[in-house]
Amino acid sequence: RDLCAAYNRELCDIAIDHDKEGRVGMGRIAQLTQNDLIDADLSFRAVDIENITMPLCVSLRLAQIEESYTSDISGLLRYATHSTGVILRAYSRSCFTKNDDGKIEIELKNENGFSSVFCASESASTIGVIQNENSCIADAEAIIEASYIAPDIISRKMAESKKKSDALFYRTSRGSEPNLDLGLTYFFALLNRSSQATVYGGSLDVSQSYKPLHVTISAATINAFIGTEINKTNITQILQNLGFGIEASKGEDFSVLIPRYRHDVTNKQDLVEEIVRLVGIDNIPSKPFVLTEAFRFTDDYHEYQKRRDYRYKAAYSGFYESVHFVFGEREKFESFGFTCTDKDKELLNPIVNTMDTLRPSLALGLLDAASLNAKSGQKQIALFEVGSVFDSERNESLKMAFIFSGDKEAASLSNAGRPDSIDFSSFIEKVAKVIGDFELEPCKDIKGLMHPYQSASIKQAGSVIGSAYKLYPVVQENYDLEATFICEVDFLALDDSLKIAKSYSKYQASFRDLSVVLPQSISYEKLASVIQTHKSSEIIRFYPVDRYEDETLGENTSLSLRFVLQSPDKTLGEEDITSSMHGVIEGMKSELGVELR
């Protein structure tokens, strides 16, 4: 078949020698019974052999393929099996004869999962595996068997049972020719030329149902696999010459009927391999492999990039990353005022009792880590974590948390080896280096961990995104910590937009300080709002620099503010500065009753 495909020639079938008139029918001398379902195709024929002589040509060819044989009939069987691919065996007819009438009875059974041939209640052979010695041909009267069994079936059974086999099992397990008439016809033609044989007419057959396999493929798909252009006509010609059936095309696709003897072809890739095999891999031009990377800048990538960038910022700012389980102890969280997952949505099978809920906050994990570091002698502890937290409905969100405990900076010559402890403003400054500028406003929801007088909500882009606070003194003491501050913010609310460069003024900036007296009941947030409303465009920013209180001020406070003034068009003169400051002063007086000190 390969030669037909390579040279584009038609395959010539062996002419079948039909039963000649006057031959005794096989059915008159033999009977086939089948007690069990078997998974093999079988064909039995009877022959009387006289004066057999092995042709020299056949002997030489068997020697070339290193096939040994014990008798002339076995040599011819080996030669026919090798030439046609059909598994052939010869049985002595006498082993199938039970009664004196000479009637032959062949019985097929399922023996321990294997299809077997029985004679006189004894096993004559296991089909496709081994023939027992008691059934081998010993006289001139023979029964010739042609068999086919699917290689996957026989190989799987043999792997499970480790049954003994003979030389023909190698062919059976790798796929033999299912056209049994081809092998029998070739053998009897060879036998007739080499002996005075009488072949009985007809045969006793057993066949299994077979559902043909179809594979749909297109020429474009084949060419894409191969990497070169082969026209559809050549593809069809190669497959047909190999014995594949080509059915009606549907557009660019065509259906390929896989012949039964090609058990090794089951998919598109196998068909392409057949094309390559016949075209010749050396005839396919080499092409460089073009790797086109898929577009990966999706939302997932941007989320990963944002998380990575903020982790790097925190590390650059002196914080060490700490990673904890998403589980925690429900009783502990609730004791500090956190709302845990509803009981009906709680974990059904927690790892341990101290991890019986999904954490609602990152703070306790960082506290435990800070406490362990403090107990091991660390004087300065700066940790951060980015991780998932869960609300009462078990909805997941991403948070970023910081904790700083102990010394504000490392001991050095500049601080004489006695650094100050961390304070609220220093902690806020460190957090701002990571998450960017933000505003603070009074915290309305005070949890059990928070110091009521040193806590604030963090506001960024007009929205509250988290809180920062000093650890409550009793909790701080229980964890064996020095001054400790914690911040937790909504990670998804942090800015990760593209930074756009803005023009800046090349003219010199001016500074003006104002000290105002205002009631202690007026918050800085309210004062800043009034200033923001009344300031001119020349005031680019302002911030508090000092606060003073004494008995002479009573219930008032003296607050010093610094204003930075700059124009993009000119250097501001004294009149411009005075005019800008006058608007701010008048606004504070009219709305808050604030006076200059």
Coordinates of C-alpha atoms in Angstrom, one line a residue:
R1 CA 0.0 0.0 0.0
D2 CA 2.9 2.4 0.8
L3 CA 4.4 1.6 -2.7
C4 CA 1.1 2.3 -4.3
A5 CA 0.9 5.7 -2.6
A6 CA 4.5 6.5 -3.3
Y7 CA 4.3 5.7 -7.0
N8 CA 0.6 6.5 -7.4
R9 CA -0.2 3.1 -8.7
E10 CA -3.4 1.0 -8.1
L11 CA -3.2 -1.9 -5.6
C12 CA -3.9 -5.2 -7.3
D13 CA -5.9 -7.6 -5.1
I14 CA -5.1 -11.3 -5.0
A15 CA -7.5 -13.2 -7.2
I16 CA -9.8 -15.3 -5.1
D17 CA -10.0 -19.0 -6.1
H18 CA -13.7 -19.6 -5.7
D19 CA -14.9 -23.1 -4.7
K20 CA -14.7 -25.5 -7.6
E21 CA -17.6 -27.7 -8.5
G22 CA -17.6 -31.1 -6.9
R23 CA -15.7 -30.1 -3.7
V24 CA -17.0 -31.4 -0.4
G25 CA -18.5 -28.6 1.6
M26 CA -16.9 -27.7 4.9
G27 CA -20.3 -27.8 6.6
R28 CA -20.7 -31.5 5.9
I29 CA -17.7 -32.5 7.9
A30 CA -17.4 -29.7 10.6
Q31 CA -19.6 -27.9 13.0
L32 CA -18.9 -24.7 14.8
T33 CA -20.5 -23.8 18.2
Q34 CA -20.2 -20.6 20.1
N35 CA -21.2 -20.7 23.8
D36 CA -20.0 -17.2 24.8
L37 CA -19.5 -13.8 23.3
I38 CA -16.0 -13.5 21.9
D39 CA -14.1 -10.4 20.6
A40 CA -12.4 -11.9 17.6
D41 CA -13.1 -12.5 13.9
L42 CA -12.4 -16.2 12.8
S43 CA -12.5 -18.2 9.7
F44 CA -11.9 -22.0 9.6
R45 CA -11.3 -24.1 6.4
A46 CA -10.4 -27.8 6.1
V47 CA -7.7 -29.3 3.8
D48 CA -6.2 -32.8 3.1
I49 CA -2.5 -32.5 2.4
E50 CA -0.3 -35.0 0.4
N51 CA 3.2 -34.9 -0.9
I52 CA 4.1 -31.4 0.3
T53 CA 7.4 -30.0 -0.8
M54 CA 8.8 -26.6 0.5
P55 CA 9.8 -24.4 -2.4
L56 CA 13.4 -23.3 -2.3
C57 CA 12.4 -19.6 -2.9
V58 CA 10.1 -19.8 0.2
S59 CA 12.8 -21.3 2.3
L60 CA 15.3 -18.6 1.3
R61 CA 12.9 -15.8 2.0
L62 CA 11.9 -17.2 5.4
A63 CA 15.7 -17.4 6.2
Q64 CA 16.1 -13.8 5.2
I65 CA 13.4 -12.7 7.7
E66 CA 14.8 -15.1 10.3
E67 CA 11.6 -17.1 10.5
S68 CA 12.2 -20.7 11.7
Y69 CA 9.7 -23.6 11.2
T70 CA 9.4 -27.2 12.3
S71 CA 7.5 -28.6 9.3
D72 CA 6.8 -27.7 5.7
I73 CA 3.2 -26.9 6.5
S74 CA 4.2 -24.6 9.4
G75 CA 6.8 -22.9 7.1
L76 CA 4.1 -22.2 4.5
L77 CA 1.8 -20.8 7.2
R78 CA 4.6 -18.5 8.4
Y79 CA 5.3 -17.3 4.9
A80 CA 1.6 -16.6 4.2
T81 CA 1.2 -14.8 7.5
H82 CA 4.3 -12.6 6.8
S83 CA 3.2 -11.9 3.2
T84 CA -0.5 -11.0 4.0
G85 CA -0.5 -9.9 7.6
V86 CA -3.3 -12.4 8.4
I87 CA -2.7 -14.5 11.5
L88 CA -2.9 -18.2 10.3
R89 CA -2.7 -21.4 12.4
A90 CA -3.1 -25.1 11.5
Y91 CA -4.8 -27.6 13.8
S92 CA -4.8 -31.4 13.5
R93 CA -8.3 -32.4 12.4
S94 CA -8.2 -35.5 14.7
C95 CA -8.3 -33.4 17.9
F96 CA -11.7 -32.0 16.9
T97 CA -13.2 -35.4 16.2
K98 CA -15.3 -36.7 19.1
N99 CA -17.4 -39.5 17.6
D100 CA -16.7 -42.4 15.3
D101 CA -18.5 -40.8 12.4
G102 CA -15.6 -38.4 11.9
K103 CA -17.7 -35.3 12.5
I104 CA -15.5 -32.3 13.4
E105 CA -16.8 -30.1 16.3
I106 CA -15.1 -26.8 16.9
E107 CA -16.2 -25.0 20.0
L108 CA -15.5 -21.3 20.8
K109 CA -15.5 -20.2 24.5
N110 CA -14.6 -17.2 26.6
E111 CA -11.8 -18.5 28.9
N112 CA -10.8 -16.1 31.7
G113 CA -11.5 -13.1 29.4
F114 CA -9.7 -14.6 26.4
S115 CA -11.4 -15.9 23.3
S116 CA -10.4 -19.6 23.0
V117 CA -10.8 -22.6 20.6
F118 CA -11.8 -25.8 22.3
C119 CA -11.6 -29.4 21.1
A120 CA -13.0 -32.4 23.1
S121 CA -13.4 -30.1 26.2
E122 CA -9.8 -29.2 26.0
S123 CA -8.3 -25.8 25.0
A124 CA -6.7 -26.0 21.6
S125 CA -5.5 -22.4 21.5
T126 CA -6.0 -18.9 22.9
I127 CA -6.9 -16.8 19.8
G128 CA -4.1 -14.5 18.9
V129 CA -1.9 -15.5 21.9
I130 CA -0.8 -19.2 21.9
Q131 CA -1.6 -22.6 20.4
N132 CA -1.4 -25.7 22.7
E133 CA 0.8 -28.5 21.6
N134 CA -1.9 -31.1 21.7
S135 CA -3.7 -29.4 18.7
C136 CA -0.7 -28.9 16.4
I137 CA -0.9 -30.6 13.1
A138 CA 0.4 -34.1 13.1
D139 CA -1.2 -35.7 10.1
A140 CA -2.3 -34.9 6.5
E141 CA -5.8 -33.7 7.6
A142 CA -5.7 -30.1 8.9
I143 CA -8.0 -27.3 10.0
I144 CA -6.6 -23.9 9.0
E145 CA -7.6 -20.9 11.1
A146 CA -7.4 -17.3 10.2
S147 CA -8.0 -14.8 13.0
Y148 CA -8.2 -11.1 13.8
I149 CA -8.5 -9.5 17.2
A150 CA -8.2 -5.8 17.9
P151 CA -4.6 -5.0 19.2
D152 CA -5.8 -2.7 22.0
I153 CA -8.1 -5.5 23.4
I154 CA -5.5 -8.3 23.3
S155 CA -2.7 -6.1 24.6
R156 CA -4.8 -4.8 27.6
K157 CA -5.8 -8.3 28.5
M158 CA -2.3 -9.7 28.3
A159 CA -1.0 -6.8 30.5
E160 CA -3.6 -7.7 33.1
S161 CA -3.0 -11.5 33.1
K162 CA 0.6 -12.0 32.1
K163 CA -0.4 -15.1 30.1
K164 CA 2.2 -17.0 28.3
S165 CA 2.4 -16.3 24.5
D166 CA 4.1 -17.6 21.3
A167 CA 5.7 -15.8 18.3
L168 CA 2.4 -14.9 16.6
F169 CA 1.2 -12.8 19.6
Y170 CA 3.8 -10.1 18.6
R171 CA 1.9 -9.6 15.3
T172 CA -1.5 -9.8 16.9
S173 CA -0.7 -7.2 19.6
R174 CA 0.6 -4.7 17.0
G175 CA -2.3 -5.1 14.6
S176 CA -2.9 -7.8 12.0
E177 CA -4.8 -7.8 8.7
P178 CA -8.6 -8.1 9.3
N179 CA -9.3 -9.3 5.7
L180 CA -9.2 -13.0 6.6
D181 CA -10.1 -14.2 3.1
L182 CA -6.9 -12.5 1.8
G183 CA -4.7 -14.7 4.0
L184 CA -6.5 -17.9 3.4
T185 CA -6.6 -17.5 -0.3
Y186 CA -2.9 -16.7 -0.5
F187 CA -2.1 -19.7 1.7
F188 CA -4.1 -22.2 -0.3
A189 CA -2.8 -20.9 -3.6
L190 CA 0.8 -21.4 -2.2
L191 CA -0.2 -24.9 -0.8
N192 CA -1.7 -26.0 -4.2
R193 CA 1.6 -25.1 -5.9
S194 CA 3.7 -27.0 -3.3
S195 CA 1.6 -30.2 -2.7
Q196 CA -1.3 -32.4 -3.8
A197 CA -3.8 -30.8 -1.5
T198 CA -7.6 -31.2 -1.4
V199 CA -9.3 -28.1 -0.1
Y200 CA -12.8 -28.4 1.2
G201 CA -15.4 -25.9 -0.1
G202 CA -16.8 -23.1 2.1
S203 CA -15.7 -22.0 5.5
L204 CA -17.0 -21.7 9.1
D205 CA -16.9 -18.0 10.1
V206 CA -17.4 -15.8 13.1
S207 CA -17.3 -12.0 12.8
Q208 CA -17.8 -9.1 15.1
S209 CA -19.7 -5.9 14.4
Y210 CA -17.4 -3.0 13.5
K211 CA -18.3 0.6 13.4
P212 CA -16.0 2.5 10.9
L213 CA -14.2 5.6 12.2
H214 CA -14.5 8.9 10.4
V215 CA -12.2 11.8 10.8
T216 CA -13.1 15.2 9.4
I217 CA -10.2 17.4 8.3
S218 CA -9.5 20.2 5.8
A219 CA -6.5 20.8 3.5
A220 CA -5.9 24.1 5.4
T221 CA -5.6 22.2 8.7
I222 CA -3.2 19.7 7.2
N223 CA -1.0 22.4 5.7
A224 CA -1.0 24.3 9.0
F225 CA 0.3 21.2 10.7
I226 CA 2.9 20.5 8.1
G227 CA 4.1 24.0 7.5
T228 CA 4.0 23.9 3.7
E229 CA 1.4 24.0 1.0
I230 CA 0.1 20.6 -0.4
N231 CA -2.9 20.8 -2.6
K232 CA -6.1 18.9 -1.8
T233 CA -5.8 16.7 -4.9
N234 CA -2.4 15.3 -3.8
I235 CA -3.7 14.8 -0.2
T236 CA -6.7 12.9 -1.5
Q237 CA -4.6 10.8 -3.8
I238 CA -2.2 9.8 -1.1
L239 CA -4.9 8.8 1.4
Q240 CA -6.8 6.8 -1.2
N241 CA -3.7 4.9 -2.3
L242 CA -3.1 4.1 1.3
G243 CA -6.5 2.5 1.6
F244 CA -8.4 5.4 3.3
G245 CA -11.8 6.2 2.1
I246 CA -12.6 9.8 1.1
E247 CA -16.2 10.7 1.4
A248 CA -18.1 13.7 0.1
S249 CA -16.6 17.1 0.9
K250 CA -18.5 19.8 2.9
G251 CA -16.9 23.0 1.8
E252 CA -13.2 23.0 2.7
D253 CA -13.6 19.9 5.0
F254 CA -13.7 16.3 3.8
S255 CA -14.4 13.2 5.8
V256 CA -11.8 10.4 5.8
L257 CA -12.9 6.8 6.4
I258 CA -10.3 5.0 8.4
P259 CA -9.8 1.4 7.3
R260 CA -10.0 -1.3 9.9
Y261 CA -6.4 -2.4 9.5
R262 CA -5.1 1.1 10.3
H263 CA -5.9 0.9 14.0
D264 CA -3.0 3.3 14.6
V265 CA -4.9 6.2 12.9
T266 CA -7.5 7.8 15.2
N267 CA -7.3 11.6 14.8
K268 CA -6.2 14.5 12.6
Q269 CA -2.6 14.4 13.7
D270 CA -2.3 10.7 12.6
L271 CA -3.6 11.6 9.2
V272 CA -1.1 14.4 8.9
E273 CA 1.6 12.0 9.8
E274 CA 0.6 9.8 6.9
I275 CA 0.9 12.7 4.5
V276 CA 4.3 13.7 5.8
R277 CA 5.5 10.1 5.6
L278 CA 4.6 9.9 2.0
V279 CA 5.7 13.4 0.9
G280 CA 9.0 12.9 2.8
I281 CA 10.1 15.1 5.6
D282 CA 13.2 16.0 3.7
N283 CA 11.0 17.5 1.0
I284 CA 9.3 19.9 3.4
P285 CA 11.2 23.2 3.5
S286 CA 12.4 24.3 6.9
K287 CA 10.9 27.5 8.2
P288 CA 11.8 29.5 11.3
F289 CA 9.3 29.1 14.1
V290 CA 7.4 32.3 14.6
L291 CA 6.4 32.8 18.2
T292 CA 3.6 35.3 18.5
E293 CA 3.0 36.2 22.1
A294 CA -0.6 36.5 23.1
F295 CA -1.9 39.9 24.4
R296 CA -1.6 39.5 28.2
F297 CA -2.3 43.1 29.4
T298 CA -5.7 42.2 30.8
D299 CA -7.4 43.3 34.0
D300 CA -5.7 40.4 35.8
Y301 CA -2.3 41.6 34.7
H302 CA -3.0 45.2 35.8
E303 CA -4.2 43.9 39.2
Y304 CA -1.1 41.9 39.6
Q305 CA 1.1 44.8 38.5
K306 CA -0.6 47.1 41.0
R307 CA -0.1 44.7 43.8
R308 CA 3.5 44.2 42.9
D309 CA 4.2 47.9 42.7
Y310 CA 2.7 48.7 46.1
R311 CA 4.6 45.8 47.7
Y312 CA 7.8 47.1 46.3
K313 CA 7.0 50.6 47.5
A314 CA 6.4 49.3 51.0
A315 CA 9.7 47.4 51.0
Y316 CA 11.6 50.4 49.7
S317 CA 10.0 52.5 52.5
G318 CA 11.4 50.1 55.2
F319 CA 8.5 47.8 55.8
Y320 CA 8.9 44.0 55.7
E321 CA 6.2 41.9 54.1
S322 CA 4.4 39.5 56.4
V323 CA 2.0 36.8 55.0
H324 CA -0.6 35.0 57.1
F325 CA -3.5 32.5 56.7
V326 CA -6.8 33.9 55.7
F327 CA -8.3 32.0 58.7
G328 CA -8.5 33.3 62.2
E329 CA -10.1 32.9 65.6
R330 CA -13.7 34.1 65.7
E331 CA -13.8 34.8 69.4
K332 CA -10.6 36.9 69.2
F333 CA -11.9 39.0 66.3
E334 CA -15.2 39.6 68.0
S335 CA -13.6 40.6 71.2
F336 CA -12.0 43.5 69.4
G337 CA -15.2 44.6 67.7
F338 CA -14.8 43.1 64.3
T339 CA -17.8 41.6 62.5
C340 CA -17.1 38.0 61.4
T341 CA -18.8 35.8 58.8
D342 CA -22.4 34.9 59.6
K343 CA -22.8 31.6 61.4
D344 CA -24.7 30.0 58.5
K345 CA -21.9 30.8 56.1
E346 CA -19.0 29.8 58.5
L347 CA -16.3 27.2 57.8
L348 CA -17.7 23.7 58.1
N349 CA -14.4 21.9 58.8
P350 CA -11.8 24.3 60.2
I351 CA -8.1 23.3 60.3
V352 CA -7.9 24.0 64.1
N353 CA -10.1 25.7 66.6
T354 CA -8.0 28.9 66.4
M355 CA -8.7 29.1 62.7
D356 CA -12.4 28.7 62.7
T357 CA -13.4 31.8 60.6
L358 CA -12.3 33.9 57.6
R359 CA -10.5 37.0 58.8
P360 CA -12.4 40.3 58.6
S361 CA -9.1 42.3 59.1
L362 CA -5.4 42.0 58.5
A363 CA -4.6 43.8 61.8
L364 CA -4.5 40.7 64.2
G365 CA -2.2 38.8 62.0
L366 CA 0.3 41.7 61.9
L367 CA -0.1 42.1 65.7
D368 CA 0.9 38.5 66.3
A369 CA 3.9 38.8 64.0
A370 CA 5.0 42.1 65.7
S371 CA 4.6 40.5 69.1
L372 CA 6.8 37.6 68.2
N373 CA 9.5 40.0 66.8
A374 CA 9.4 42.1 70.0
K375 CA 9.8 39.0 72.1
S376 CA 12.9 38.0 70.1
G377 CA 14.5 41.4 70.9
Q378 CA 13.6 43.6 67.9
K379 CA 13.5 47.2 68.8
Q380 CA 12.0 48.5 65.6
I381 CA 9.3 46.5 63.9
A382 CA 7.8 47.6 60.5
L383 CA 5.6 45.1 58.7
F384 CA 3.0 45.2 56.0
E385 CA 0.6 42.7 54.3
V386 CA -1.6 42.7 51.2
G387 CA -4.3 40.1 51.5
S388 CA -7.9 39.1 51.4
V389 CA -10.5 39.8 54.1
F390 CA -14.1 38.8 54.3
D391 CA -17.3 40.5 55.4
S392 CA -20.3 38.9 57.2
E393 CA -21.7 37.7 53.8
R394 CA -18.4 36.1 53.0
N395 CA -17.7 38.6 50.3
E396 CA -14.0 38.9 49.6
S397 CA -12.1 42.2 49.3
L398 CA -8.4 43.1 49.2
K399 CA -6.8 45.2 51.9
M400 CA -3.3 46.6 52.6
A401 CA -2.2 47.0 56.2
F402 CA 0.9 48.4 58.0
I403 CA 2.1 48.1 61.5
F404 CA 5.0 50.0 63.1
S405 CA 6.2 49.4 66.6
G406 CA 9.1 50.6 68.8
D407 CA 11.8 53.0 67.7
K408 CA 11.1 55.5 65.0
E409 CA 14.6 54.9 63.5
A410 CA 17.6 52.7 64.0
A411 CA 20.1 53.6 66.7
S412 CA 22.9 55.7 65.2
L413 CA 25.4 58.5 65.9
S414 CA 22.9 61.2 65.0
N415 CA 20.5 60.2 67.8
A416 CA 23.2 59.2 70.2
G417 CA 22.0 55.6 70.2
R418 CA 18.7 56.6 71.8
P419 CA 16.1 57.0 69.0
D420 CA 12.7 58.4 69.8
S421 CA 9.7 56.1 69.7
I422 CA 7.4 56.1 66.8
D423 CA 4.6 58.8 67.0
F424 CA 1.4 59.3 65.0
S425 CA 2.8 62.0 62.6
S426 CA 5.9 59.9 61.8
F427 CA 3.8 56.8 61.2
I428 CA 1.5 58.7 58.9
E429 CA 4.5 60.1 57.0
K430 CA 5.8 56.6 56.4
V431 CA 2.5 55.3 55.2
A432 CA 2.1 58.3 52.8
K433 CA 5.4 57.3 51.2
V434 CA 3.7 54.1 50.1
I435 CA 0.1 54.9 49.3
G436 CA 0.6 58.6 48.3
D437 CA -0.9 61.8 49.7
F438 CA -4.1 61.6 51.7
E439 CA -6.1 63.6 54.2
L440 CA -7.1 62.7 57.7
E441 CA -10.4 63.2 59.4
P442 CA -11.9 62.2 62.7
C443 CA -12.6 58.4 62.9
K444 CA -16.3 57.7 63.6
D445 CA -16.1 53.9 64.1
I446 CA -13.7 53.1 66.9
K447 CA -12.8 49.4 67.2
G448 CA -11.4 47.7 70.2
L449 CA -7.8 48.0 68.9
M450 CA -8.0 51.8 68.5
H451 CA -6.8 54.5 70.8
P452 CA -9.8 56.8 70.9
Y453 CA -7.7 60.0 70.9
Q454 CA -5.1 58.9 68.3
S455 CA -7.1 57.5 65.4
A456 CA -8.2 58.9 62.1
S457 CA -9.9 58.0 58.9
I458 CA -7.8 58.1 55.7
K459 CA -9.4 60.0 52.9
Q460 CA -8.1 59.9 49.4
A461 CA -9.7 61.4 46.2
G462 CA -12.7 62.5 48.3
S463 CA -13.5 59.0 49.7
V464 CA -12.6 57.3 53.0
I465 CA -10.4 54.3 52.1
G466 CA -9.3 53.1 55.6
S467 CA -8.1 54.1 59.0
A468 CA -4.8 54.7 61.0
Y469 CA -4.6 54.6 64.7
K470 CA -2.4 54.0 67.7
L471 CA -2.9 50.6 69.4
Y472 CA -5.0 50.8 72.6
P473 CA -2.6 50.8 75.6
V474 CA -4.1 47.7 77.3
V475 CA -3.9 45.7 74.0
Q476 CA -0.4 47.1 73.5
E477 CA 0.6 45.8 76.9
N478 CA -1.0 42.4 76.4
Y479 CA 1.1 41.9 73.2
D480 CA 4.3 43.1 75.0
L481 CA 4.7 45.9 72.5
E482 CA 6.1 49.4 72.8
A483 CA 4.3 52.3 71.1
T484 CA 2.5 50.7 68.1
F485 CA 0.6 52.2 65.2
I486 CA -1.6 50.4 62.6
C487 CA -3.0 51.4 59.3
E488 CA -5.4 49.4 57.1
V489 CA -6.8 50.6 53.7
D490 CA -8.8 49.3 50.9
F491 CA -6.2 48.2 48.3
L492 CA -8.5 48.5 45.3
A493 CA -9.2 52.1 46.2
L494 CA -5.5 53.0 46.0
D495 CA -4.6 55.0 42.9
D496 CA -2.8 53.2 40.1
S497 CA -3.6 55.5 37.3
L498 CA -1.1 56.7 34.8
K499 CA 0.9 59.6 36.2
I500 CA 0.6 62.6 34.0
A501 CA 3.3 65.3 34.1
K502 CA 2.1 68.8 34.9
S503 CA 3.8 72.1 34.1
Y504 CA 5.3 74.0 37.0
S505 CA 6.1 77.6 37.5
K506 CA 9.6 78.8 36.8
Y507 CA 9.1 81.8 39.1
Q508 CA 10.1 82.0 42.7
A509 CA 7.7 80.9 45.4
S510 CA 6.8 83.1 48.4
F511 CA 6.0 82.0 51.9
R512 CA 3.7 83.7 54.5
D513 CA 2.9 82.5 58.0
L514 CA -0.3 83.4 59.8
S515 CA -1.0 82.7 63.5
V516 CA -4.7 82.6 64.3
V517 CA -6.7 82.2 67.5
L518 CA -9.7 79.9 67.2
P519 CA -11.9 78.0 69.6
Q520 CA -10.8 74.5 70.5
S521 CA -14.2 73.3 69.3
I522 CA -13.4 74.2 65.7
S523 CA -11.6 71.3 63.9
Y524 CA -8.7 71.8 61.5
E525 CA -10.8 70.1 58.9
K526 CA -13.4 72.9 59.1
L527 CA -10.8 75.6 59.1
A528 CA -9.1 74.1 56.0
S529 CA -12.4 73.9 54.2
V530 CA -13.0 77.6 54.7
I531 CA -9.5 78.5 53.6
Q532 CA -9.8 76.3 50.5
T533 CA -13.0 78.2 49.6
H534 CA -11.5 81.7 49.9
K535 CA -7.9 81.2 48.7
S536 CA -6.8 82.7 45.4
S537 CA -5.1 80.7 42.6
E538 CA -1.7 82.0 43.7
I539 CA -1.9 80.1 47.0
I540 CA -0.8 76.7 45.8
R541 CA -0.8 75.0 49.2
F542 CA -1.0 75.6 53.0
Y543 CA -0.3 73.5 56.1
P544 CA -0.1 73.9 59.9
V545 CA 3.3 74.3 61.4
D546 CA 2.7 75.0 65.1
R547 CA 0.0 74.9 67.8
Y548 CA 0.1 76.8 71.1
E549 CA -2.1 76.7 74.2
D550 CA -1.8 78.4 77.6
E551 CA -4.0 79.9 80.4
T552 CA -4.2 83.3 78.8
L553 CA -5.9 81.8 75.7
G554 CA -8.5 80.0 77.8
E555 CA -10.5 77.7 75.7
N556 CA -8.9 78.9 72.5
T557 CA -5.9 77.6 70.6
S558 CA -3.2 79.5 68.6
L559 CA -2.5 77.8 65.3
S560 CA 0.3 78.8 63.0
L561 CA -0.3 78.2 59.2
R562 CA 2.2 78.5 56.4
F563 CA 1.0 79.5 53.0
V564 CA 3.0 78.9 49.8
L565 CA 2.2 81.4 47.0
Q566 CA 3.4 81.1 43.4
S567 CA 2.3 82.3 40.0
P568 CA 2.9 80.6 36.7
D569 CA 3.2 84.0 34.9
K570 CA 5.3 86.2 37.1
T571 CA 7.2 86.7 40.3
L572 CA 4.6 87.8 42.9
G573 CA 5.1 91.2 44.3
E574 CA 4.2 92.4 47.9
E575 CA 0.8 93.7 46.7
D576 CA -0.1 90.4 45.1
I577 CA 0.8 88.5 48.2
T578 CA -1.0 90.8 50.5
S579 CA -4.2 90.7 48.4
S580 CA -4.2 86.9 48.4
M581 CA -3.7 86.7 52.1
H582 CA -6.3 89.3 52.8
G583 CA -9.0 87.2 51.1
V584 CA -8.1 84.2 53.3
I585 CA -8.2 86.3 56.5
E586 CA -11.5 87.9 55.7
G587 CA -13.0 84.5 54.9
M588 CA -11.9 83.1 58.3
K589 CA -13.2 86.1 60.1
S590 CA -16.6 86.1 58.4
E591 CA -17.3 82.4 58.6
L592 CA -15.6 81.2 61.8
G593 CA -14.9 84.4 63.7
V594 CA -11.2 83.6 63.7
E595 CA -8.8 86.5 64.6
L596 CA -5.1 87.0 64.0
R597 CA -3.0 86.5 67.0

